[in-house]
Coordinates of C-alpha atoms and ligand atoms in Angstrom, one line a residue:
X1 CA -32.3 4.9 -4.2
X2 CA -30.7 3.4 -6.7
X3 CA -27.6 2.9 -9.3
X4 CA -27.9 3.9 -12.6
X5 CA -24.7 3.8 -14.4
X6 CA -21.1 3.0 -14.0
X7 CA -18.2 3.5 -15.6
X8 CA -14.5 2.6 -15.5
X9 CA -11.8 5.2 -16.2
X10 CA -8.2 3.8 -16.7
X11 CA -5.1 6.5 -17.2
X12 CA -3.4 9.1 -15.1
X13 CA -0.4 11.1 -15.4
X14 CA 2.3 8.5 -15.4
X15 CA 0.6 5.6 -13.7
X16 CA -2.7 3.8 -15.0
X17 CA -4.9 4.4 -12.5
X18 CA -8.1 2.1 -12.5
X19 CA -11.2 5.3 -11.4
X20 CA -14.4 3.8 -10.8
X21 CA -17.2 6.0 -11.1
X22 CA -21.0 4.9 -9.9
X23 CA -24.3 7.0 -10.4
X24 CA -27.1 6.9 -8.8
X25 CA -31.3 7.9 -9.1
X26 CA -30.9 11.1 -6.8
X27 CA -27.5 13.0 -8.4
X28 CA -25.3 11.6 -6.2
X29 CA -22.0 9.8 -7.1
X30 CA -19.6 7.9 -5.4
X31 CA -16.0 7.1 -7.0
X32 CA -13.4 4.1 -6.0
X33 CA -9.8 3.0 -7.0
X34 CA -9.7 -0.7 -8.5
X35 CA -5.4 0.3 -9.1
X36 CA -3.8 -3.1 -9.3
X37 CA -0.4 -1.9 -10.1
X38 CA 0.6 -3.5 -13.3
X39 CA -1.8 -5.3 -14.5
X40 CA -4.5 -2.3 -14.4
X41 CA -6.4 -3.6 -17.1
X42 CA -7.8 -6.9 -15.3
X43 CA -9.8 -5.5 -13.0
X44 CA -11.4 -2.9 -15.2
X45 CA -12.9 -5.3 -17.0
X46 CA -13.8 -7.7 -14.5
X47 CA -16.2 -4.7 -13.5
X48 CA -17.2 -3.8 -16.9
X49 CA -17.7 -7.2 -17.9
X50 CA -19.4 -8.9 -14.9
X51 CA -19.7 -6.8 -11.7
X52 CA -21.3 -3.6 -13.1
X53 CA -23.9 -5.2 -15.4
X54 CA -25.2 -6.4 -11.8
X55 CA -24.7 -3.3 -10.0
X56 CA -27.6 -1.4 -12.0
X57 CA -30.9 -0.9 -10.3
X58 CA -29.0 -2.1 -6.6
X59 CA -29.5 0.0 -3.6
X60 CA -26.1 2.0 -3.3
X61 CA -26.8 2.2 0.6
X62 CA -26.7 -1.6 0.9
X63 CA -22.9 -1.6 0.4
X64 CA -22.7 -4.8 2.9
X65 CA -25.0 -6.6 1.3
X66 CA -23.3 -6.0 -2.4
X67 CA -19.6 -6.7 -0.6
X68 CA -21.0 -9.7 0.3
X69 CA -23.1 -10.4 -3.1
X70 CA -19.9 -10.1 -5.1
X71 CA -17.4 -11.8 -2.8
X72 CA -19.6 -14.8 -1.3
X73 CA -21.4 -14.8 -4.9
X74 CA -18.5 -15.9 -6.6
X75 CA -17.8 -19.6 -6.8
X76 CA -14.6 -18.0 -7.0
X77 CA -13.7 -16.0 -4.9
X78 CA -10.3 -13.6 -3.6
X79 CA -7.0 -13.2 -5.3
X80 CA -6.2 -9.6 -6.2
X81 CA -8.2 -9.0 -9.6
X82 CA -11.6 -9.8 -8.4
X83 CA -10.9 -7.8 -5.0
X84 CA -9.8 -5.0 -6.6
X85 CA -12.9 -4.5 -8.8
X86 CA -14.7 -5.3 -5.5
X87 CA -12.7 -2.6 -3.6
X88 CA -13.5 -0.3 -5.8
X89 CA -17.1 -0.5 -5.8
X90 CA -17.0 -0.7 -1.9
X91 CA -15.5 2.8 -1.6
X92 CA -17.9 4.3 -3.9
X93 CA -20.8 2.9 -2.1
X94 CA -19.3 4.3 1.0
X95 CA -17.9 7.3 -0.9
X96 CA -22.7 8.0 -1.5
X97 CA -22.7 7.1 1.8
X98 CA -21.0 9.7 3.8
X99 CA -22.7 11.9 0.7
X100 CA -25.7 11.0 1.8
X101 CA -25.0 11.6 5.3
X102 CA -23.1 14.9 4.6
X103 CA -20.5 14.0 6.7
X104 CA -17.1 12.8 6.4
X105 CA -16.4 8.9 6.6
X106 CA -14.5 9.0 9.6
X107 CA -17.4 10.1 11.5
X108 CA -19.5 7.5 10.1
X109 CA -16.9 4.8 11.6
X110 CA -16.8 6.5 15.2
X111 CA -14.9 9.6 15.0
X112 CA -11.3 10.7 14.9
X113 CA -8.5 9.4 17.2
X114 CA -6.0 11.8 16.4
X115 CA -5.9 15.0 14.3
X116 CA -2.9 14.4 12.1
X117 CA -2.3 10.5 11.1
X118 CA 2.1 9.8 11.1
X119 CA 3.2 9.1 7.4
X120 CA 6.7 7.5 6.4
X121 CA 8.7 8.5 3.3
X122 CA 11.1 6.9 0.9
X123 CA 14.4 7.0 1.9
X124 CA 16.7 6.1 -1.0
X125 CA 19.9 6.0 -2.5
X126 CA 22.5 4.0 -4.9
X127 CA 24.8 4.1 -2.0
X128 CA 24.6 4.8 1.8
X129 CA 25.8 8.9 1.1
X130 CA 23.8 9.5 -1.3
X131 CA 20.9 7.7 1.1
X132 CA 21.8 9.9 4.5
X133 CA 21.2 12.8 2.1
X134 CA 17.9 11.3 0.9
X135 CA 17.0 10.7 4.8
X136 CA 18.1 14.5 5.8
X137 CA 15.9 15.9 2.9
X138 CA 12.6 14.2 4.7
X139 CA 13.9 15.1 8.1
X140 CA 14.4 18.8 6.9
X141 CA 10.4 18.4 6.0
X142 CA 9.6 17.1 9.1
X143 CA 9.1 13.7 8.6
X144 CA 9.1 11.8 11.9
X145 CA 9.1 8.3 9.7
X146 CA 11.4 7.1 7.2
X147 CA 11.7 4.0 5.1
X148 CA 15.5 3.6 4.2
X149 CA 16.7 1.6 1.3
X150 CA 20.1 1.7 -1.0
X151 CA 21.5 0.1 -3.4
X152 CA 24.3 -2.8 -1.9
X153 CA 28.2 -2.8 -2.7
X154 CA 28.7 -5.5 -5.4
X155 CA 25.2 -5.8 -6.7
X156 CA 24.8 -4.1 -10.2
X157 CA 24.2 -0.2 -9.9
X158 CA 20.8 1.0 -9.8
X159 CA 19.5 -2.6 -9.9
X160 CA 19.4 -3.8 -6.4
X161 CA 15.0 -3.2 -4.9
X162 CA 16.3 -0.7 -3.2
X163 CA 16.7 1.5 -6.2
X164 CA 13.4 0.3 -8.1
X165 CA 11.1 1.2 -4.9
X166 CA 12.9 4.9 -5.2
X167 CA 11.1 7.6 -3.1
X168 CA 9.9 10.1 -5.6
X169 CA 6.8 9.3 -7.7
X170 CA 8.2 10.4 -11.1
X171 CA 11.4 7.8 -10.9
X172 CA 9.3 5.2 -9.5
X173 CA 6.6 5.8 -12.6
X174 CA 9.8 5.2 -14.9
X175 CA 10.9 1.8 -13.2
X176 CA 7.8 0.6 -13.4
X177 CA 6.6 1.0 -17.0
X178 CA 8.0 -0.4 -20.2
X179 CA 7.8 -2.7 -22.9
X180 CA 8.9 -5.8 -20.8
X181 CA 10.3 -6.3 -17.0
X182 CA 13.3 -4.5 -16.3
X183 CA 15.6 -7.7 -14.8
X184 CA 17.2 -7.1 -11.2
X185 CA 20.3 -9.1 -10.0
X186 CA 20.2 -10.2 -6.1
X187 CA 22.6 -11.2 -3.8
X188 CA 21.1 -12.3 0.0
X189 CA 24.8 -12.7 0.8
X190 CA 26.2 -9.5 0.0
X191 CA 23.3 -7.9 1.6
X192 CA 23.2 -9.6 4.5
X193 CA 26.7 -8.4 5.0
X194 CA 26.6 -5.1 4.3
X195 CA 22.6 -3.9 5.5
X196 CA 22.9 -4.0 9.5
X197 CA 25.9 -2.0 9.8
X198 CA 24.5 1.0 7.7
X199 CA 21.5 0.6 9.4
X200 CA 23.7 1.3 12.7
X201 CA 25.4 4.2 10.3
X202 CA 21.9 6.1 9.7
X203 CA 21.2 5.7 13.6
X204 CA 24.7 7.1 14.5
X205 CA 23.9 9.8 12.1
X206 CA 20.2 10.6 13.0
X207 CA 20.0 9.5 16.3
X208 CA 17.3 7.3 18.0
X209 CA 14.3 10.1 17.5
X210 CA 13.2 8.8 14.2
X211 CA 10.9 5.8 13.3
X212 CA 13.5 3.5 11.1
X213 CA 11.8 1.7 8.7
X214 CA 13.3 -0.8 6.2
X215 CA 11.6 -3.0 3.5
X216 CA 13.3 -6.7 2.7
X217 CA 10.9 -7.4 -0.3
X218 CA 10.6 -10.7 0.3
X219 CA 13.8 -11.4 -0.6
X220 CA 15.5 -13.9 2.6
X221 CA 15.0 -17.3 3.5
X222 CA 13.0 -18.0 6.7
X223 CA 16.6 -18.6 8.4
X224 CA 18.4 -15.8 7.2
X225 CA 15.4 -13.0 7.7
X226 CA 15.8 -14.7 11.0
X227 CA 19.2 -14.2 11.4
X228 CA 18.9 -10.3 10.2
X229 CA 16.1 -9.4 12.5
X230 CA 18.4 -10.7 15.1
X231 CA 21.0 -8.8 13.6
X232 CA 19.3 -5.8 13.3
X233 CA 17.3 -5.7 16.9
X234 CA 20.2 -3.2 18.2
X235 CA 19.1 -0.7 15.7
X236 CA 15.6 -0.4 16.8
X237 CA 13.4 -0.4 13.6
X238 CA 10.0 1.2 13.7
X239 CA 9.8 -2.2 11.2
X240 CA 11.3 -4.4 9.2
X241 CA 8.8 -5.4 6.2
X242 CA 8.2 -8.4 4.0
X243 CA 11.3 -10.3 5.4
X244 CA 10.5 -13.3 3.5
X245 CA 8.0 -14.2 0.7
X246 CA 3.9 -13.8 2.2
X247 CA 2.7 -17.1 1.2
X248 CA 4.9 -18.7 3.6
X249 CA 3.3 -17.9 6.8
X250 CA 5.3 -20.4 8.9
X251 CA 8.5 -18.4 8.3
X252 CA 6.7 -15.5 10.4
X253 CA 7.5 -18.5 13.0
X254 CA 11.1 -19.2 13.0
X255 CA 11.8 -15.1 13.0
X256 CA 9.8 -14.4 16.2
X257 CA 12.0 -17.3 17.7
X258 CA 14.9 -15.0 17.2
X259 CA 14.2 -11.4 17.6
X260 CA 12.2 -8.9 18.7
X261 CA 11.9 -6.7 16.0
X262 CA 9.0 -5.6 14.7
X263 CA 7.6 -6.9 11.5
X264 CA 5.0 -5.5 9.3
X265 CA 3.7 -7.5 6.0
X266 CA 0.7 -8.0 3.6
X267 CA 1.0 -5.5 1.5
X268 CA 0.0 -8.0 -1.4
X269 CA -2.7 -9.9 1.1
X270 CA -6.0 -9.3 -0.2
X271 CA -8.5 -10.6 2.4
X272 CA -8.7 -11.1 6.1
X273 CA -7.6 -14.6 5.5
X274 CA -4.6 -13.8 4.4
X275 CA -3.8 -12.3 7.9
X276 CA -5.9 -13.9 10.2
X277 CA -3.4 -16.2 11.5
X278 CA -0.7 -14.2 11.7
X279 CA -2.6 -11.9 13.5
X280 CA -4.2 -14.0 15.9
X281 CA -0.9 -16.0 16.5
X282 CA 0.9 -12.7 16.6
X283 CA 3.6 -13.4 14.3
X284 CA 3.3 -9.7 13.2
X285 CA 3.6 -6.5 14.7
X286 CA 1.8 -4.2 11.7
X287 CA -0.8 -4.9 8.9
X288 CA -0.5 -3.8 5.7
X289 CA -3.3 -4.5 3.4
X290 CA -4.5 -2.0 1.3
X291 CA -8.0 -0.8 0.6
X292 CA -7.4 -1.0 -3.3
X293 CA -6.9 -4.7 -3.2
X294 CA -7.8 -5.7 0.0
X295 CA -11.4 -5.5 -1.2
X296 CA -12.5 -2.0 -0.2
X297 CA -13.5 -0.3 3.3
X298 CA -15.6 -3.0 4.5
X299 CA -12.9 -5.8 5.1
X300 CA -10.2 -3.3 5.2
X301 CA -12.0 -2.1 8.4
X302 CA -13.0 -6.1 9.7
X303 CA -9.5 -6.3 9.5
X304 CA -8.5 -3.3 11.6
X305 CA -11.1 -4.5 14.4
X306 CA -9.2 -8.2 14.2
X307 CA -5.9 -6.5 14.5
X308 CA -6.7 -4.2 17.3
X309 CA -8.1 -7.0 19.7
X310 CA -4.6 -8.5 19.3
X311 CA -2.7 -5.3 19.1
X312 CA -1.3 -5.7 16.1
X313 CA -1.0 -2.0 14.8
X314 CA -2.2 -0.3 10.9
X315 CA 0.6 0.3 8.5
X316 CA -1.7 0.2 4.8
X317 CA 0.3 0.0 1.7
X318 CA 1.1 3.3 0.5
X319 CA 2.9 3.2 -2.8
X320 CA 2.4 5.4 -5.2
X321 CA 0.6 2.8 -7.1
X322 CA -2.8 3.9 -5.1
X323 CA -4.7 6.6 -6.6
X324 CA -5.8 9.6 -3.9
X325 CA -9.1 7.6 -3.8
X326 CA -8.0 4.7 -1.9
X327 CA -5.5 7.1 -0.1
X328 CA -8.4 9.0 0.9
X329 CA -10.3 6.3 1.6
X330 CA -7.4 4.6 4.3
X331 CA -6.9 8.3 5.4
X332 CA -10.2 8.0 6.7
X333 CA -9.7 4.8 8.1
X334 CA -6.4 5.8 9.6
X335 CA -8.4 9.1 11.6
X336 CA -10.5 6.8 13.5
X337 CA -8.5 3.1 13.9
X338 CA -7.7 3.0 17.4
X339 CA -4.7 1.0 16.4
X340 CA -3.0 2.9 13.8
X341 CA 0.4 2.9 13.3
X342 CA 1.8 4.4 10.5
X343 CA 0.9 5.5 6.8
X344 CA 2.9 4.3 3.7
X345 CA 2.7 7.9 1.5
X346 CA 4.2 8.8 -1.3
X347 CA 3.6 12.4 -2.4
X348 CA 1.4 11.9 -5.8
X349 CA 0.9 16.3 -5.7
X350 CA 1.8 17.2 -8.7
X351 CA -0.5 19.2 -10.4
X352 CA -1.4 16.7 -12.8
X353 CA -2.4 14.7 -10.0
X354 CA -4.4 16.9 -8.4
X355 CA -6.0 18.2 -11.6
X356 CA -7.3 15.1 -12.3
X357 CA -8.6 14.1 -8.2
X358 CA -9.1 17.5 -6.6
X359 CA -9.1 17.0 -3.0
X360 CA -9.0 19.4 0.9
X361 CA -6.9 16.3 2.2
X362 CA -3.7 17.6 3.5
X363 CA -0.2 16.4 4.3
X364 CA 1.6 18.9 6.4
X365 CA 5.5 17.8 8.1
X366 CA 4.7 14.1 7.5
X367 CA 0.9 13.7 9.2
X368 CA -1.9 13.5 6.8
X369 CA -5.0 15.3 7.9
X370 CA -8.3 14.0 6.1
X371 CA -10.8 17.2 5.3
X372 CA -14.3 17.2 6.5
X373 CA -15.8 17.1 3.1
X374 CA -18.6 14.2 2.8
X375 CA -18.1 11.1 2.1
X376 CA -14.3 10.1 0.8
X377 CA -13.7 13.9 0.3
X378 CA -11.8 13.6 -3.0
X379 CA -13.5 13.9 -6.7
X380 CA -12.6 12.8 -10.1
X381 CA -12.6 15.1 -13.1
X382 CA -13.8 13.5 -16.0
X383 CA -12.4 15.9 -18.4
X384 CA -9.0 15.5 -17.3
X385 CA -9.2 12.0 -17.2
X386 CA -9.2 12.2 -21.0
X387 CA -6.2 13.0 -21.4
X388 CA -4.7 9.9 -20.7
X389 CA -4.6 6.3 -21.9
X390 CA -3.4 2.5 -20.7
X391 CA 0.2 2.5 -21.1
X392 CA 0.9 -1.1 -20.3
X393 CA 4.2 -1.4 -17.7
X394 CA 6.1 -4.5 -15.6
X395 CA 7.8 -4.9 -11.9
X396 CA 10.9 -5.5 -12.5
X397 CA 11.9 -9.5 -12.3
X398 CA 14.3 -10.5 -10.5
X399 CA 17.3 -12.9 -10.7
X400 CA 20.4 -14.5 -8.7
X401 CA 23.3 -14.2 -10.4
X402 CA 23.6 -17.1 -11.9
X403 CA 20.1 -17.0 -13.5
X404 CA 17.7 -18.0 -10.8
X405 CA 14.9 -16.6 -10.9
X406 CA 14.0 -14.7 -7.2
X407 CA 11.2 -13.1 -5.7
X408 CA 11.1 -9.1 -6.7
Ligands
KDG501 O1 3.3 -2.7 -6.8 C1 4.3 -3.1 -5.9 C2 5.0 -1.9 -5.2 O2 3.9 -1.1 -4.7 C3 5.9 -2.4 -4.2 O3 7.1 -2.7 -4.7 C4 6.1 -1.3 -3.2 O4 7.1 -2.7 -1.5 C5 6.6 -1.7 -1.8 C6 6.2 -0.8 -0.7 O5 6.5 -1.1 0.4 O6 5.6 0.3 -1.0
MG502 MG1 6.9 -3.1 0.6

């Protein structure tokens, strides 16, 4: 067996979503999600330009083999462009795989562990009513998981992360494109002040029978994100995410001095050495590398396995930045992984969407249940694809107020 052709299509409705497509000898085709959310065009041509000119003529069923051919084969290697582009070819290979096998991928990693796989939702609001109401919509839809986030008395309305990370996909699609980044203001301070109590209010409110999840964005120093956990233990958060900035691992240290709250990170990790320390020193609670840049199925899954033997639980990056490819392809991941936890998802079904990656995956009262179609069990229609084009878009950047420049 062998690949023929690929191809790279980039576009969607609102979002530029990388779409990998790979041929093969026999008719089948497999299709992967090289997404990296705002700078989409990098690793569509690190494919077109130097992966795919090798890919032709390769065994598609040796996807180990061609992981390790473009990862190891690179002088350099990692960083989120070139794992990306491999990502993508990883879950097409597997995508022919499970084809070839006529079965579903989660069978071809051992079978499911659960039916339905627990989701969270965005929680949002500019200020803590108009968040409770945002909270009581997902609990009316049966979400058992919600991420909470609002905007902060004294910080600039509608610029404070919690507003830019908004739950539904359309507003998030309009904070994140644009003609240059939007500019946030932050105030650790003010937020510090003001976050554990209305965490406290939106327990009082909802009770103790929800998974509370809140997202820092790397915004604290190691001592404060320390002194917030701490703050915050009381409260009981399913987790607290990205306290502090990910390249500084030691922080991970001086938090778990202080509290026992659990911490989930590596959302923007894209290998297994990214996380292997923390994991083995367990400094965190929940991983959350993705499949889109964490270089595809194959590591994504290495790192599961590492996780588990230190019971550090799943918690992949969700955002609606991921196409329904790489969704699909965690989804599958997240049937079988003895250690799941929890699934970032952001509904994406809008008809558009769907249109353009028709899928049997379902989401039903927050739980996610992957279809028993072969291989990643969601397809890619070319002719819809053309309807779109690059529309080039920021993060926002953000700033202290008096001009610093902070981490978004
Ligand atoms: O591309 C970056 C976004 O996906 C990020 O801001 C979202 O923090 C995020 C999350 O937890 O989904
Ligand atoms: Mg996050």
């Amino acid at each position: 067996m062998k690949i023929t052709s690929a191809e790279v299509f980039v576009g969607g409705p609102g979002k530029n979503y990388v779409t990998l497509k790979i041929m093969t000898d026999q008719g089948i085709y497999g299709i992967g999600d090289a997404t990296l959310n705002t700078r989409e065009t990098l690793p569509a041509h690190y494919l077109t330009e130097y992966l795919i000119p090798c890919l032709i003529g390769m065994d598609p069923r040796k996807s180990e083999d061609i992981w390790q051919f473009f990862y190891r084969g690179a002088y350099f290697r990692r960083g989120p462009i070139a794992m990306a582009a491999i990502g993508a070819i990883d879950m097409a290979l597997w995508d022919i795989k499970g084809k070839i096998a006529g079965l579903p991928l989660y069978q071809l990693f051992g079978g499911k562990s659960r039916e339905g796989a627990m989701v969270y939702a965005h929680a949002s609001g500019n200020d803590l009513e108009d968040l409770m109401d945002s909270i009581a919509y997902y609990r009316e839809e049966g979400y058992q998981a919600v991420r909470v986030q609002c905007g902060i008395p004294g910080m600039p309305k509608g610029g404070g992360y919690a507003v830019a990370d908004k739950g539904d996909s359309k507003n998030y699609i309009t904070n994140f494109l644009g003609n240059g980044p939007k500019i946030e203001i932050w105030n650790s301070d003010k937020y510090m002040r003001y976050m554990p109590d209305a965490l406290g209010e939106i327990r009082d409110r909802f009770g103790f029978d929800m998974c509370l999840l809140h997202d820092v964005h790397h915004r604290l120093l190691p001592r404060e994100a320390a002194q917030f956990a701490k703050e915050v233990e009381q409260h009981r958060l399913y987790w607290l995410e990205d306290p502090t900035p990910a390249e500084d691992q030691s922080a991970l240290e001086i938090i778990r001095q202080h509290s026992t709250t659990p911490i989930a990170i590596g959302e923007v990790f894209n290998s297994i050495y990214d996380c292997n320390k923390l994991i083995q020193s367990n400094l965190i609670d929940f991983i959350r590398v993705s499949a889109t840049y964490g270089g595809g199925i194959t590591s994504l899954k290495r790192i599961v396995d590492l996780a588990a033997l230190h019971n550090v639980q799943t918690g992949f990056h969700g955002a609606p930045s991921h196409s329904p490819i790489s969704m699909a392809a965690q989804g599958h991941l997240n049937a079988w992984a003895p250690n799941f936890g929890v699934q970032e998802y952001l509904v994406l079904g809008t008809p558009e969407c769907d249109a353009l990656f028709p899928s049997e995956h379902k989401m039903e009262k927050g739980f996610f249940y992957v279809s028993d179609a072969p291989g990643l069990g969601v397809d890619f229609d070319e002719n819809e694809a053309t309807r779109y084009e690059f529309e080039r878009g920021y993060h926002p950047v953000t700033r202290l107020e008096d001009g610093t420049v902070w981490n978004y």
